[in-house]
Amino acid sequence: MKEAILIASSMNIPIALVDRNVKITLKRAMSKMSLIEKAKLLYAVIGGMFGFSGEKIDRQKIEEMKKKDVVSELINELSRQMPSVKEVLVDERDHYIANKIININAKKIVCVLGAGHLEGIKNILTGHSKINYDISSLEKTPKSP
């Protein structure tokens, strides 16, 4: 993404940042997560920080993870393990980003997206999505109890 911004800037091409604010995304995720999902997430974060998985991540592993089927499998696993996290981090953001793309006033645009969002955003933009969100509600953070 940084490279795309640098190239666009050097060519005087307008840039539109279309993703939702990360603070809103994280607050929405935390508010929707069950206690079990929070425990799973904490375990995954701590495990990743301290290498509990025992798996080394090298350049080859990263390239392998970029493949579409691997990304799809990771998203499917996230959906199974922490469905509310997947809903907020992937589904809601797909709809939010697609809505922002639709509302860009230009004949041609170039979008730089994470691999985990390609399929969902494509389905939304082509009318094949079965889910519809109220976009204004996706910009709101839940009230604290």
Coordinates of N, CA and C in Angstrom, one line a residue:
M1 N 0.8 -1.2 0.0 CA 0.0 0.0 0.0 C 0.9 1.3 0.0
K2 N 2.0 1.2 0.8 CA 2.9 2.4 0.8 C 3.4 2.7 -0.6
E3 N 3.7 1.7 -1.3 CA 4.3 1.9 -2.7 C 3.2 2.5 -3.6
A4 N 2.0 2.0 -3.5 CA 0.9 2.6 -4.3 C 0.7 4.1 -4.0
I5 N 0.8 4.4 -2.7 CA 0.6 5.8 -2.3 C 1.8 6.7 -2.9
L6 N 3.0 6.2 -2.8 CA 4.1 6.9 -3.3 C 4.0 7.1 -4.8
I7 N 3.6 6.1 -5.5 CA 3.5 6.2 -7.0 C 2.4 7.2 -7.3
A8 N 1.2 7.0 -6.7 CA 0.1 7.9 -7.0 C 0.5 9.4 -6.7
S9 N 1.2 9.6 -5.6 CA 1.6 11.0 -5.2 C 2.5 11.5 -6.2
S10 N 3.5 10.7 -6.7 CA 4.5 11.2 -7.6 C 3.8 11.5 -9.0
M11 N 2.7 10.9 -9.3 CA 2.0 11.2 -10.5 C 0.8 12.1 -10.4
N12 N 0.7 12.7 -9.2 CA -0.4 13.7 -8.9 C -1.8 13.0 -9.1
I13 N -1.9 11.7 -8.7 CA -3.2 11.0 -8.8 C -3.8 11.1 -7.4
P14 N -5.1 11.5 -7.3 CA -5.7 11.5 -6.0 C -5.8 10.2 -5.3
I15 N -5.7 10.2 -4.0 CA -5.7 9.0 -3.1 C -6.9 9.1 -2.2
A16 N -7.6 8.0 -2.1 CA -8.7 7.9 -1.2 C -8.5 6.7 -0.3
L17 N -8.4 7.0 1.0 CA -8.2 5.9 2.0 C -9.6 5.5 2.4
V18 N -10.0 4.2 2.0 CA -11.4 3.8 2.1 C -11.7 2.8 3.2
D19 N -10.7 2.5 4.0 CA -10.9 1.5 5.1 C -11.5 2.3 6.3
R20 N -12.1 1.5 7.2 CA -12.7 2.1 8.4 C -11.6 2.3 9.4
N21 N -11.8 3.4 10.2 CA -10.8 3.7 11.3 C -10.6 2.4 12.2
V22 N -9.3 2.1 12.4 CA -9.0 0.9 13.1 C -9.5 1.0 14.6
K23 N -9.6 2.1 15.2 CA -10.1 2.2 16.6 C -11.6 1.8 16.6
I24 N -12.3 2.2 15.6 CA -13.7 1.8 15.5 C -13.8 0.3 15.3
T25 N -13.0 -0.2 14.4 CA -13.0 -1.7 14.1 C -12.7 -2.5 15.4
L26 N -11.7 -2.1 16.1 CA -11.3 -2.8 17.3 C -12.4 -2.7 18.4
K27 N -13.0 -1.5 18.6 CA -14.0 -1.4 19.6 C -15.2 -2.2 19.2
R28 N -15.6 -2.2 18.0 CA -16.7 -3.0 17.5 C -16.4 -4.5 17.7
A29 N -15.2 -5.0 17.4 CA -14.9 -6.4 17.6 C -14.9 -6.8 19.0
M30 N -14.3 -6.0 19.9 CA -14.3 -6.3 21.3 C -15.7 -6.3 21.9
S31 N -16.6 -5.5 21.4 CA -18.0 -5.4 22.0 C -18.8 -6.6 21.5
K32 N -18.5 -7.2 20.4 CA -19.2 -8.3 19.8 C -18.7 -9.7 20.3
M33 N -17.5 -9.7 20.7 CA -16.9 -11.0 21.1 C -17.4 -11.5 22.4
S34 N -17.6 -12.8 22.4 CA -18.1 -13.6 23.6 C -16.8 -13.7 24.5
L35 N -17.0 -14.1 25.7 CA -15.9 -14.3 26.6 C -15.0 -15.4 26.1
I36 N -15.6 -16.5 25.5 CA -14.8 -17.6 24.9 C -13.9 -17.0 23.8
E37 N -14.5 -16.2 22.9 CA -13.7 -15.7 21.8 C -12.6 -14.8 22.3
K38 N -12.9 -14.0 23.3 CA -11.8 -13.2 23.9 C -10.7 -14.0 24.5
A39 N -11.0 -15.1 25.1 CA -10.0 -16.0 25.6 C -9.2 -16.6 24.5
K40 N -9.9 -17.1 23.4 CA -9.2 -17.6 22.3 C -8.2 -16.6 21.6
L41 N -8.7 -15.4 21.5 CA -7.9 -14.3 20.9 C -6.7 -14.0 21.8
L42 N -6.9 -13.9 23.1 CA -5.8 -13.7 24.0 C -4.7 -14.8 23.9
Y43 N -5.2 -16.1 23.9 CA -4.3 -17.2 23.7 C -3.5 -17.1 22.4
A44 N -4.2 -16.8 21.3 CA -3.5 -16.7 20.0 C -2.5 -15.6 20.0
V45 N -2.8 -14.4 20.6 CA -1.9 -13.3 20.7 C -0.6 -13.6 21.5
I46 N -0.9 -14.2 22.7 CA 0.2 -14.6 23.6 C 1.1 -15.7 23.0
G47 N 0.4 -16.6 22.4 CA 1.1 -17.7 21.7 C 1.9 -17.2 20.6
G48 N 1.4 -16.2 19.8 CA 2.2 -15.7 18.7 C 3.4 -14.9 19.2
M49 N 3.2 -14.1 20.3 CA 4.3 -13.3 20.9 C 5.4 -14.2 21.4
F50 N 5.1 -15.3 22.1 CA 6.1 -16.1 22.7 C 6.4 -17.4 22.0
G51 N 5.8 -17.5 20.8 CA 6.1 -18.7 20.0 C 5.6 -20.0 20.5
F52 N 4.5 -20.0 21.1 CA 3.9 -21.3 21.6 C 3.6 -22.3 20.5
S53 N 3.4 -21.7 19.3 CA 3.0 -22.6 18.2 C 4.2 -23.4 17.7
G54 N 5.4 -22.9 18.0 CA 6.7 -23.6 17.6 C 7.0 -23.5 16.2
E55 N 6.1 -22.8 15.4 CA 6.3 -22.6 14.0 C 7.0 -21.4 13.7
K56 N 8.1 -21.5 12.9 CA 8.9 -20.3 12.5 C 8.3 -19.8 11.2
I57 N 8.2 -18.4 11.2 CA 7.7 -17.8 10.0 C 8.9 -17.2 9.2
D58 N 9.1 -17.7 8.0 CA 10.1 -17.2 7.2 C 9.5 -16.7 5.9
R59 N 10.4 -16.2 5.0 CA 9.9 -15.5 3.8 C 9.1 -16.5 2.9
Q60 N 9.5 -17.7 2.9 CA 8.7 -18.7 2.1 C 7.3 -19.0 2.7
K61 N 7.3 -19.0 4.0 CA 6.0 -19.2 4.7 C 5.0 -18.0 4.4
I62 N 5.6 -16.8 4.4 CA 4.8 -15.6 4.1 C 4.3 -15.6 2.7
E63 N 5.1 -16.0 1.7 CA 4.7 -16.1 0.3 C 3.6 -17.2 0.1
E64 N 3.7 -18.3 0.9 CA 2.7 -19.3 0.8 C 1.4 -18.8 1.4
M65 N 1.5 -18.0 2.4 CA 0.2 -17.5 3.0 C -0.5 -16.5 2.1
K66 N 0.2 -15.9 1.2 CA -0.4 -14.9 0.3 C -1.3 -15.6 -0.8
K67 N -1.1 -16.9 -1.0 CA -1.9 -17.6 -2.0 C -3.4 -17.6 -1.6
K68 N -4.2 -17.4 -2.6 CA -5.7 -17.2 -2.4 C -6.3 -18.4 -1.5
D69 N -6.0 -19.6 -1.8 CA -6.6 -20.7 -1.1 C -6.1 -20.7 0.4
V70 N -4.9 -20.3 0.7 CA -4.4 -20.2 2.0 C -5.2 -19.1 2.8
V71 N -5.3 -17.9 2.1 CA -6.0 -16.8 2.7 C -7.5 -17.2 3.0
S72 N -8.1 -17.8 2.0 CA -9.5 -18.3 2.2 C -9.6 -19.3 3.4
E73 N -8.7 -20.2 3.5 CA -8.7 -21.2 4.6 C -8.5 -20.5 5.9
L74 N -7.6 -19.5 6.0 CA -7.4 -18.7 7.2 C -8.7 -18.0 7.6
I75 N -9.4 -17.4 6.6 CA -10.7 -16.7 6.9 C -11.7 -17.7 7.4
N76 N -11.8 -18.9 6.7 CA -12.7 -19.9 7.1 C -12.5 -20.4 8.6
E77 N -11.2 -20.5 8.9 CA -10.8 -20.9 10.2 C -11.2 -19.9 11.3
L78 N -11.0 -18.6 10.9 CA -11.4 -17.5 11.8 C -12.9 -17.5 12.0
S79 N -13.6 -17.8 10.9 CA -15.1 -17.8 11.0 C -15.5 -19.0 12.0
R80 N -14.8 -20.1 11.9 CA -15.2 -21.2 12.8 C -14.8 -20.9 14.3
Q81 N -13.6 -20.4 14.5 CA -13.1 -20.2 15.8 C -13.7 -18.9 16.5
M82 N -13.8 -17.8 15.8 CA -14.2 -16.6 16.4 C -15.1 -15.9 15.4
P83 N -16.4 -16.3 15.2 CA -17.3 -15.8 14.2 C -17.5 -14.3 14.3
S84 N -17.6 -13.7 15.5 CA -17.9 -12.3 15.6 C -16.7 -11.5 15.2
V85 N -15.5 -12.0 15.5 CA -14.3 -11.3 15.0 C -14.2 -11.3 13.5
K86 N -14.5 -12.4 12.9 CA -14.5 -12.5 11.4 C -15.6 -11.5 10.9
E87 N -16.7 -11.4 11.5 CA -17.8 -10.5 11.0 C -17.3 -9.1 11.0
V88 N -16.6 -8.7 12.1 CA -16.2 -7.3 12.2 C -15.0 -7.0 11.4
L89 N -14.0 -7.9 11.5 CA -12.7 -7.6 10.8 C -12.8 -7.8 9.2
V90 N -13.7 -8.7 8.8 CA -13.7 -9.0 7.4 C -15.0 -8.5 6.8
D91 N -16.2 -9.1 7.2 CA -17.4 -8.8 6.6 C -17.9 -7.4 6.6
E92 N -17.8 -6.8 7.8 CA -18.2 -5.4 7.9 C -17.3 -4.5 7.1
R93 N -16.0 -4.7 7.2 CA -15.1 -3.9 6.5 C -15.2 -4.1 5.0
D94 N -15.5 -5.3 4.5 CA -15.8 -5.5 3.1 C -16.9 -4.6 2.6
H95 N -18.0 -4.5 3.4 CA -19.1 -3.7 3.0 C -18.8 -2.2 3.1
Y96 N -18.0 -1.8 4.2 CA -17.6 -0.4 4.4 C -16.8 0.0 3.2
I97 N -15.7 -0.8 2.9 CA -14.8 -0.4 1.8 C -15.5 -0.4 0.5
A98 N -16.4 -1.4 0.2 CA -17.1 -1.4 -1.1 C -18.0 -0.2 -1.2
N99 N -18.6 0.2 -0.2 CA -19.5 1.4 -0.2 C -18.6 2.7 -0.5
K100 N -17.5 2.8 0.1 CA -16.6 3.9 -0.1 C -16.1 3.9 -1.6
I101 N -15.8 2.7 -2.1 CA -15.4 2.6 -3.5 C -16.5 3.1 -4.5
I102 N -17.7 2.6 -4.2 CA -18.8 3.0 -5.0 C -19.0 4.5 -5.1
N103 N -18.8 5.1 -3.9 CA -19.0 6.6 -3.8 C -17.8 7.5 -4.3
I104 N -16.8 6.9 -4.8 CA -15.7 7.7 -5.4 C -16.1 8.2 -6.7
N105 N -16.0 9.5 -6.9 CA -16.4 10.2 -8.1 C -15.3 10.1 -9.1
A106 N -15.1 9.0 -9.8 CA -14.1 8.9 -10.8 C -14.5 7.9 -11.8
K107 N -14.0 8.0 -13.1 CA -14.3 7.0 -14.1 C -13.5 5.8 -13.9
K108 N -12.3 5.9 -13.5 CA -11.4 4.7 -13.3 C -10.8 4.9 -11.9
I109 N -10.6 3.8 -11.2 CA -9.9 3.8 -9.9 C -9.1 2.5 -9.8
V110 N -8.1 2.6 -9.0 CA -7.2 1.5 -8.7 C -7.4 1.3 -7.2
C111 N -7.7 0.1 -6.8 CA -7.8 -0.2 -5.3 C -6.7 -1.2 -4.9
V112 N -6.1 -0.8 -3.8 CA -5.1 -1.7 -3.2 C -5.8 -2.3 -2.0
L113 N -6.0 -3.6 -2.0 CA -6.7 -4.3 -0.9 C -5.9 -5.5 -0.4
G114 N -6.2 -5.8 0.9 CA -5.6 -7.0 1.4 C -6.3 -8.2 0.8
A115 N -5.5 -9.3 0.7 CA -6.0 -10.5 0.0 C -7.3 -11.1 0.7
G116 N -7.4 -10.9 2.0 CA -8.6 -11.4 2.7 C -9.9 -10.6 2.4
H117 N -9.8 -9.5 1.7 CA -10.9 -8.7 1.3 C -11.3 -8.8 -0.2
L118 N -10.5 -9.4 -1.0 CA -10.7 -9.4 -2.4 C -12.1 -10.0 -2.8
E119 N -12.3 -11.2 -2.3 CA -13.5 -12.0 -2.7 C -14.7 -11.3 -2.2
G120 N -14.8 -10.9 -1.0 CA -15.9 -10.3 -0.4 C -16.3 -9.0 -1.1
I121 N -15.3 -8.1 -1.3 CA -15.6 -6.8 -1.9 C -16.0 -7.0 -3.4
K122 N -15.4 -8.0 -4.1 CA -15.8 -8.3 -5.4 C -17.3 -8.7 -5.5
N123 N -17.7 -9.6 -4.5 CA -19.1 -10.0 -4.5 C -20.0 -8.9 -4.2
I124 N -19.6 -8.0 -3.3 CA -20.5 -6.8 -3.0 C -20.6 -5.9 -4.3
L125 N -19.5 -5.6 -4.9 CA -19.5 -4.7 -6.0 C -20.2 -5.3 -7.2
T126 N -20.3 -6.6 -7.3 CA -21.0 -7.2 -8.5 C -22.4 -7.7 -8.1
G127 N -22.8 -7.3 -6.9 CA -24.2 -7.6 -6.5 C -24.4 -9.1 -6.1
H128 N -23.3 -9.8 -5.8 CA -23.5 -11.2 -5.4 C -23.4 -11.5 -3.9
S129 N -23.4 -10.4 -3.1 CA -23.4 -10.5 -1.6 C -24.8 -10.8 -1.1
K130 N -24.9 -11.7 -0.2 CA -26.2 -12.0 0.4 C -26.5 -11.2 1.7
I131 N -25.4 -10.5 2.2 CA -25.6 -9.7 3.4 C -25.6 -8.3 3.0
N132 N -26.3 -7.5 3.7 CA -26.3 -6.1 3.5 C -26.2 -5.4 4.9
Y133 N -25.4 -4.4 5.0 CA -25.2 -3.6 6.2 C -25.6 -2.2 6.0
D134 N -26.1 -1.6 7.1 CA -26.4 -0.2 7.1 C -25.0 0.5 7.3
I135 N -24.5 1.1 6.3 CA -23.1 1.6 6.3 C -22.9 2.6 7.5
S136 N -23.9 3.5 7.7 CA -23.7 4.5 8.8 C -23.6 3.8 10.2
S137 N -24.2 2.6 10.3 CA -24.1 1.9 11.6 C -22.7 1.3 11.8
L138 N -22.0 1.1 10.7 CA -20.6 0.5 10.7 C -19.6 1.6 11.2
E139 N -20.0 2.8 11.2 CA -19.1 3.9 11.6 C -19.2 4.2 13.1
K140 N -20.2 3.5 13.8 CA -20.5 3.8 15.2 C -19.8 2.8 16.1
T141 N -19.3 3.3 17.2 CA -18.7 2.4 18.2 C -19.8 2.2 19.2
P142 N -19.8 0.9 19.7 CA -20.9 0.6 20.7 C -20.7 1.4 22.0
K143 N -21.8 1.6 22.7 CA -21.7 2.3 24.0 C -21.1 1.4 25.0
S144 N -20.3 1.9 25.9 CA -19.8 1.2 27.0 C -20.8 1.0 28.1
P145 N -20.9 -0.2 28.7 CA -21.9 -0.5 29.7 C -21.7 0.3 30.9

